[in-house]
Amino acid sequence: MARKPSTARRDENTAIIHDQTLQRGTGGELHQTAEGDTPVLTTAQGGPVSDDQNTLKIGPRGPTLIEDFHFREKIFHFDHERIPERVVHARGYGAHGYFETTRSLSDITRADIFQRVGEKTPVFVRFSTVAGAKGSADLARDVRGFAVKLYTKEGNWDIVGNNIPVFFIQDAIKFPDIIHAVKEEPDRAFPQAASAHDNFWDFITLTPESMHMIMWVMSDRAIPRSFRFMEGFGVHTFRFVNAQDESTFVKFIWKPKLGMQSVVWNEALKINGADPDFHRRDLWNAIEAGDYPEWELCVQVFDQTFADAFDFDVLDPTKLIPEEILPPITVGRLVLDRMPNNFFAETEQVAFMTQNVPPGIDFSNDPLLQGRNFSYLDTQLKRLGSVNFTHIPINAPKCPFHHFQQDGHMAMRNPSGRANYQPNSWGEGPRESPTAGFRSFAAEESGTKARLRPESFADHYSQARQFYRSQTATEQGHIAMALGFELSKVQKPVIRERMIAHLLLIDDALAKTVAGKLGMTAMPKPADAAIQPRDDLALSPALSILANAPDSFTGRKLGILIGDGSDAGIIKALRGAFEKEGATVELVAPQPSGTKLSDGSAMDADHAIEGGPSVLFDAVAIVLADETKHPAARDFVADAYSHCKFIGFTAGAKSLLDRSGAEADDGMIALDDAAAASEFLIACRQLRFWPREDTLMQ
Ligand code: HDE
């Protein structure tokens, strides 16, 4: 695959700050250059600095003077560098790109973004984990945020979604409880970025509405291989509204062009140690290499008749509409092609809000969505500190905008002219437009004021069962293992038992397997269900990752373990075949440089073996001339083997394979000569050799 250097990483989002920096260095006449073209260091007030190494003192060993305004300003600013991290989704990573409309939806929405095929709209996307702090590791078992800001010609549209199409709770008032429960326990402040603890499972088992979501969170969806291999979901039902003010319901889905892929749990644990930045590094590397990640935007559109006939309430955010029942329609593509210039300026300060919708997109009465629309504004004020957070370039619309909001902390733009209100007699300023402006869909509403949950939200188990049963046997095994792991960390037996009681309503065999993993001798009674789970929902193969595997190694990574005497021809052939596929190839060796290959050439490696464990790769090739005693080499093979990776090997690698417990199977491919490289690639397109997992479990 051709590698393009990334486009110049400079845009209007940081240009203001950047230009000011330049002016500070070069703008005036007095103090412009230190050496050559190097600008003179100044204070924030623009004053040139003569010494940035020593504070101002009386004598070399004397006290520091308050008079040292440069020191005072420097430390003052440093002391205030941190802003509050997001209360959820604190750890995230973002990138710029564009959305291209590929299908006009002008019949069902008047949103400008969907009128013209080929229309390109700038976007900023932030991926995140939910529970962990800003500095936590990427491979936590967790939901991933998938938040997209589309800078449309009619203002910003934020689809603030997740990589899972349903949620834990049905009503926004429960959000602080679920988040408190999953985050670290308040007395001990651990565990961090982990749901495997009593408080979380206590809440879950006392909240049956979370059962569908918990099946997803225990599935491989919660340990994605990369942001690039995840689906994204708007979760709630939204509305499209057309020029005739007619409404159609819609759900939004992002589908990754490279297909979906996840890691296995033991691998996730090890990745967190080897490279806690695994996901952000992956996105950075892909974009810098010109391998721009891409998703399709799909919509599930339906009318009130469909909603009335559907098995569940379309306003219930713990339910999804299976793709087999309502096939998604592709309406556009999202391409991420530029990393931010500065993480803080853009990724940290970006403010997503569900209430940001252009005319033609509207809300449903989903009570979770309604609560979110209220919540996101508060959080921006708290985090960014001023009502003027839209003045930060990453949050400002890219279309013309005019309003009379003024002043406040850090106001960068105030309306000019005399009139700062409307209507006015000065002929100044903007006026509202009943035709171009946002008009809420004129839904008829009536009812008695009450704190109620609708009866139609009461079935908490049927879709959980449908999800579980729609997984392949391998994926079902992973769900059982995940439940076993998580509940093994729960200390209070009653909480474990309660979960088994719920699982009995989802799948009897699953409940028994998990109980067995926990060493439970007697099964509890099934939980009391408000509505008995249904057995008649058709399976939905679209819910499985493995049933929809891409049969491609594009975008994946091969690690080749080499040592002195490694066959140069095989290494070259592997590199050629895998790079042609659009994969990345990295070399791992005992030392970073100076490995002597069979043809006498010296080869630099990308990783020394201690720093390049096999968990960083999707498949590995062991191209060794003879025995290596390196302990890390044994882990390299043993992990790749137990994580069901395809392993290519040369004859010289045999003794290492034997010592590592890697037994011959169809996932182990002999690399006898350079020609075998393409055969190995064909095997690697299956991504993992899952039958090995059964052998390992025996
Ligand atoms: Fe959020 N959520 N959320 N959420 N959410 C936030 O907003 C909230 C929910 C989601 O990359 C916060 O700017 C409430 C569902 C993402 O910056 C906060 C409720 C879904 C992100 C907030 C929900 C999400 C957030 C924290 C229940 C999937 C990260 C910082 C009613 C559809 C966006 C911030 C980013 C962030 C509130 C439930 C997705 C506090 C009250 C459901 C991807 O406003």
mmCIF file of N, CA and C and ligand atoms in Angstrom, residues 86-89 126 128 145-147 160-162 167 169 172 175 233-236 350 352 368 371-372 375-376 379-380 383, ligand 1:
data_model
loop_
_atom_site.group_PDB
_atom_site.id
_atom_site.type_symbol
_atom_site.label_atom_id
_atom_site.label_comp_id
_atom_site.label_asym_id
_atom_site.label_seq_id
_atom_site.Cartn_x
_atom_site.Cartn_y
_atom_site.Cartn_z
ATOM 1 N N ARG A 86 -13.099 14.923 31.993
ATOM 2 C CA ARG A 86 -14.510 14.588 31.800
ATOM 3 C C ARG A 86 -14.964 13.643 32.911
ATOM 4 N N VAL A 87 -16.176 13.843 33.406
ATOM 5 C CA VAL A 87 -16.670 13.015 34.510
ATOM 6 C C VAL A 87 -16.882 11.575 34.047
ATOM 7 N N VAL A 88 -17.184 11.401 32.787
ATOM 8 C CA VAL A 88 -17.117 10.090 32.115
ATOM 9 C C VAL A 88 -16.391 10.299 30.792
ATOM 10 N N HIS A 89 -15.898 9.237 30.212
ATOM 11 C CA HIS A 89 -15.181 9.328 28.935
ATOM 12 C C HIS A 89 -13.947 10.219 29.045
ATOM 13 N N ARG A 126 -13.933 11.949 18.410
ATOM 14 C CA ARG A 126 -13.187 11.568 19.625
ATOM 15 C C ARG A 126 -13.674 10.202 20.095
ATOM 16 N N SER A 128 -13.216 7.116 23.015
ATOM 17 C CA SER A 128 -12.887 7.158 24.437
ATOM 18 C C SER A 128 -13.254 5.859 25.123
ATOM 19 N N GLY A 145 -16.546 5.259 23.678
ATOM 20 C CA GLY A 145 -17.269 6.392 23.112
ATOM 21 C C GLY A 145 -16.887 6.559 21.656
ATOM 22 N N PHE A 146 -17.816 7.024 20.858
ATOM 23 C CA PHE A 146 -17.587 7.261 19.422
ATOM 24 C C PHE A 146 -18.356 8.550 19.122
ATOM 25 N N ALA A 147 -17.711 9.679 19.407
ATOM 26 C CA ALA A 147 -18.409 10.971 19.322
ATOM 27 C C ALA A 147 -17.955 11.709 18.060
ATOM 28 N N VAL A 160 -23.211 11.843 19.459
ATOM 29 C CA VAL A 160 -22.369 11.470 20.604
ATOM 30 C C VAL A 160 -22.707 10.023 20.972
ATOM 31 N N GLY A 161 -22.059 9.097 20.267
ATOM 32 C CA GLY A 161 -22.453 7.699 20.378
ATOM 33 C C GLY A 161 -21.424 6.822 21.068
ATOM 34 N N ASN A 162 -21.722 5.538 21.100
ATOM 35 C CA ASN A 162 -20.843 4.522 21.681
ATOM 36 C C ASN A 162 -20.613 3.413 20.666
ATOM 37 N N PHE A 167 -27.847 0.804 26.005
ATOM 38 C CA PHE A 167 -27.219 1.386 27.194
ATOM 39 C C PHE A 167 -27.690 0.654 28.451
ATOM 40 N N ILE A 169 -29.091 1.820 31.218
ATOM 41 C CA ILE A 169 -30.252 2.329 31.957
ATOM 42 C C ILE A 169 -31.261 2.928 30.984
ATOM 43 N N ALA A 172 -32.513 8.845 32.413
ATOM 44 C CA ALA A 172 -31.316 9.644 32.700
ATOM 45 C C ALA A 172 -31.067 9.829 34.191
ATOM 46 N N PHE A 175 -28.239 7.841 35.718
ATOM 47 C CA PHE A 175 -26.871 7.930 35.189
ATOM 48 C C PHE A 175 -25.820 8.138 36.285
ATOM 49 N N PHE A 233 -22.567 3.707 17.288
ATOM 50 C CA PHE A 233 -24.040 3.758 17.287
ATOM 51 C C PHE A 233 -24.516 5.040 17.964
ATOM 52 N N GLY A 234 -25.507 5.667 17.376
ATOM 53 C CA GLY A 234 -26.128 6.822 18.034
ATOM 54 C C GLY A 234 -27.013 6.399 19.204
ATOM 55 N N VAL A 235 -27.303 5.113 19.306
ATOM 56 C CA VAL A 235 -28.096 4.463 20.352
ATOM 57 C C VAL A 235 -29.580 4.854 20.297
ATOM 58 N N HIS A 236 -29.888 6.095 20.566
ATOM 59 C CA HIS A 236 -31.298 6.497 20.669
ATOM 60 C C HIS A 236 -31.987 6.518 19.303
ATOM 61 N N VAL A 350 -12.504 19.698 23.091
ATOM 62 C CA VAL A 350 -13.697 19.548 22.259
ATOM 63 C C VAL A 350 -14.901 19.257 23.163
ATOM 64 N N PHE A 352 -18.655 17.955 23.068
ATOM 65 C CA PHE A 352 -19.758 17.332 22.334
ATOM 66 C C PHE A 352 -21.055 17.508 23.100
ATOM 67 N N LEU A 368 -33.617 8.783 28.051
ATOM 68 C CA LEU A 368 -32.174 8.916 28.253
ATOM 69 C C LEU A 368 -31.649 10.067 27.404
ATOM 70 N N GLY A 371 -32.623 13.423 28.854
ATOM 71 C CA GLY A 371 -31.751 13.788 29.977
ATOM 72 C C GLY A 371 -30.381 14.224 29.505
ATOM 73 N N ARG A 372 -29.880 13.570 28.452
ATOM 74 C CA ARG A 372 -28.562 13.947 27.929
ATOM 75 C C ARG A 372 -28.611 15.359 27.359
ATOM 76 N N SER A 375 -27.957 17.575 30.061
ATOM 77 C CA SER A 375 -26.716 17.427 30.831
ATOM 78 C C SER A 375 -25.468 18.012 30.174
ATOM 79 N N TYR A 376 -25.352 17.887 28.868
ATOM 80 C CA TYR A 376 -24.042 18.144 28.250
ATOM 81 C C TYR A 376 -23.593 19.601 28.329
ATOM 82 N N THR A 379 -21.790 20.187 31.695
ATOM 83 C CA THR A 379 -20.461 19.593 31.796
ATOM 84 C C THR A 379 -19.423 20.447 31.072
ATOM 85 N N GLN A 380 -19.829 21.102 29.990
ATOM 86 C CA GLN A 380 -18.866 21.955 29.263
ATOM 87 C C GLN A 380 -18.499 23.178 30.087
ATOM 88 N N ARG A 383 -16.128 22.047 32.810
ATOM 89 C CA ARG A 383 -14.814 21.619 32.351
ATOM 90 C C ARG A 383 -14.029 22.748 31.699
HETATM 91 FE FE1 HDE B 1 -22.652 10.702 27.891
HETATM 92 N N1 HDE B 1 -21.768 12.234 28.885
HETATM 93 N N2 HDE B 1 -24.184 10.765 29.185
HETATM 94 N N3 HDE B 1 -23.489 9.069 27.026
HETATM 95 N N4 HDE B 1 -21.143 10.610 26.629
HETATM 96 C C1 HDE B 1 -20.580 12.765 28.587
HETATM 97 O O1 HDE B 1 -20.122 15.054 28.455
HETATM 98 C C2 HDE B 1 -24.449 11.760 30.039
HETATM 99 C C3 HDE B 1 -24.648 8.459 27.378
HETATM 100 C C4 HDE B 1 -21.027 9.791 25.536
HETATM 101 O O2 HDE B 1 -15.588 12.398 23.571
HETATM 102 C C5 HDE B 1 -20.279 14.007 29.378
HETATM 103 O O3 HDE B 1 -18.483 16.295 27.540
HETATM 104 C C6 HDE B 1 -25.703 11.537 30.686
HETATM 105 C C7 HDE B 1 -25.074 7.521 26.376
HETATM 106 C C8 HDE B 1 -19.761 10.005 24.892
HETATM 107 O O4 HDE B 1 -16.015 14.258 24.666
HETATM 108 C C9 HDE B 1 -21.547 14.195 30.205
HETATM 109 C C10 HDE B 1 -26.174 10.354 30.202
HETATM 110 C C11 HDE B 1 -24.099 7.578 25.416
HETATM 111 C C12 HDE B 1 -19.122 10.988 25.639
HETATM 112 C C13 HDE B 1 -22.381 13.014 29.792
HETATM 113 C C14 HDE B 1 -25.221 9.876 29.252
HETATM 114 C C15 HDE B 1 -23.119 8.542 25.833
HETATM 115 C C16 HDE B 1 -20.015 11.342 26.709
HETATM 116 C C17 HDE B 1 -18.973 13.966 30.111
HETATM 117 C C18 HDE B 1 -27.431 9.614 30.570
HETATM 118 C C19 HDE B 1 -24.017 6.769 24.116
HETATM 119 C C20 HDE B 1 -17.740 11.547 25.405
HETATM 120 C C21 HDE B 1 -18.039 14.872 29.355
HETATM 121 C C22 HDE B 1 -28.606 10.355 30.450
HETATM 122 C C23 HDE B 1 -25.067 7.018 23.203
HETATM 123 C C24 HDE B 1 -17.743 12.690 24.456
HETATM 124 C C25 HDE B 1 -18.858 15.484 28.348
HETATM 125 C C26 HDE B 1 -16.343 13.160 24.210
HETATM 126 C C27 HDE B 1 -19.735 12.316 27.649
HETATM 127 C C28 HDE B 1 -23.614 12.826 30.281
HETATM 128 C C29 HDE B 1 -25.372 8.631 28.597
HETATM 129 C C30 HDE B 1 -21.964 8.838 25.038
HETATM 130 C C31 HDE B 1 -21.357 14.309 31.690
HETATM 131 C C32 HDE B 1 -26.341 12.431 31.720
HETATM 132 C C33 HDE B 1 -26.344 6.681 26.363
HETATM 133 C C34 HDE B 1 -19.236 9.303 23.651
HETATM 134 O O5 HDE B 1 -22.217 15.352 29.842
#
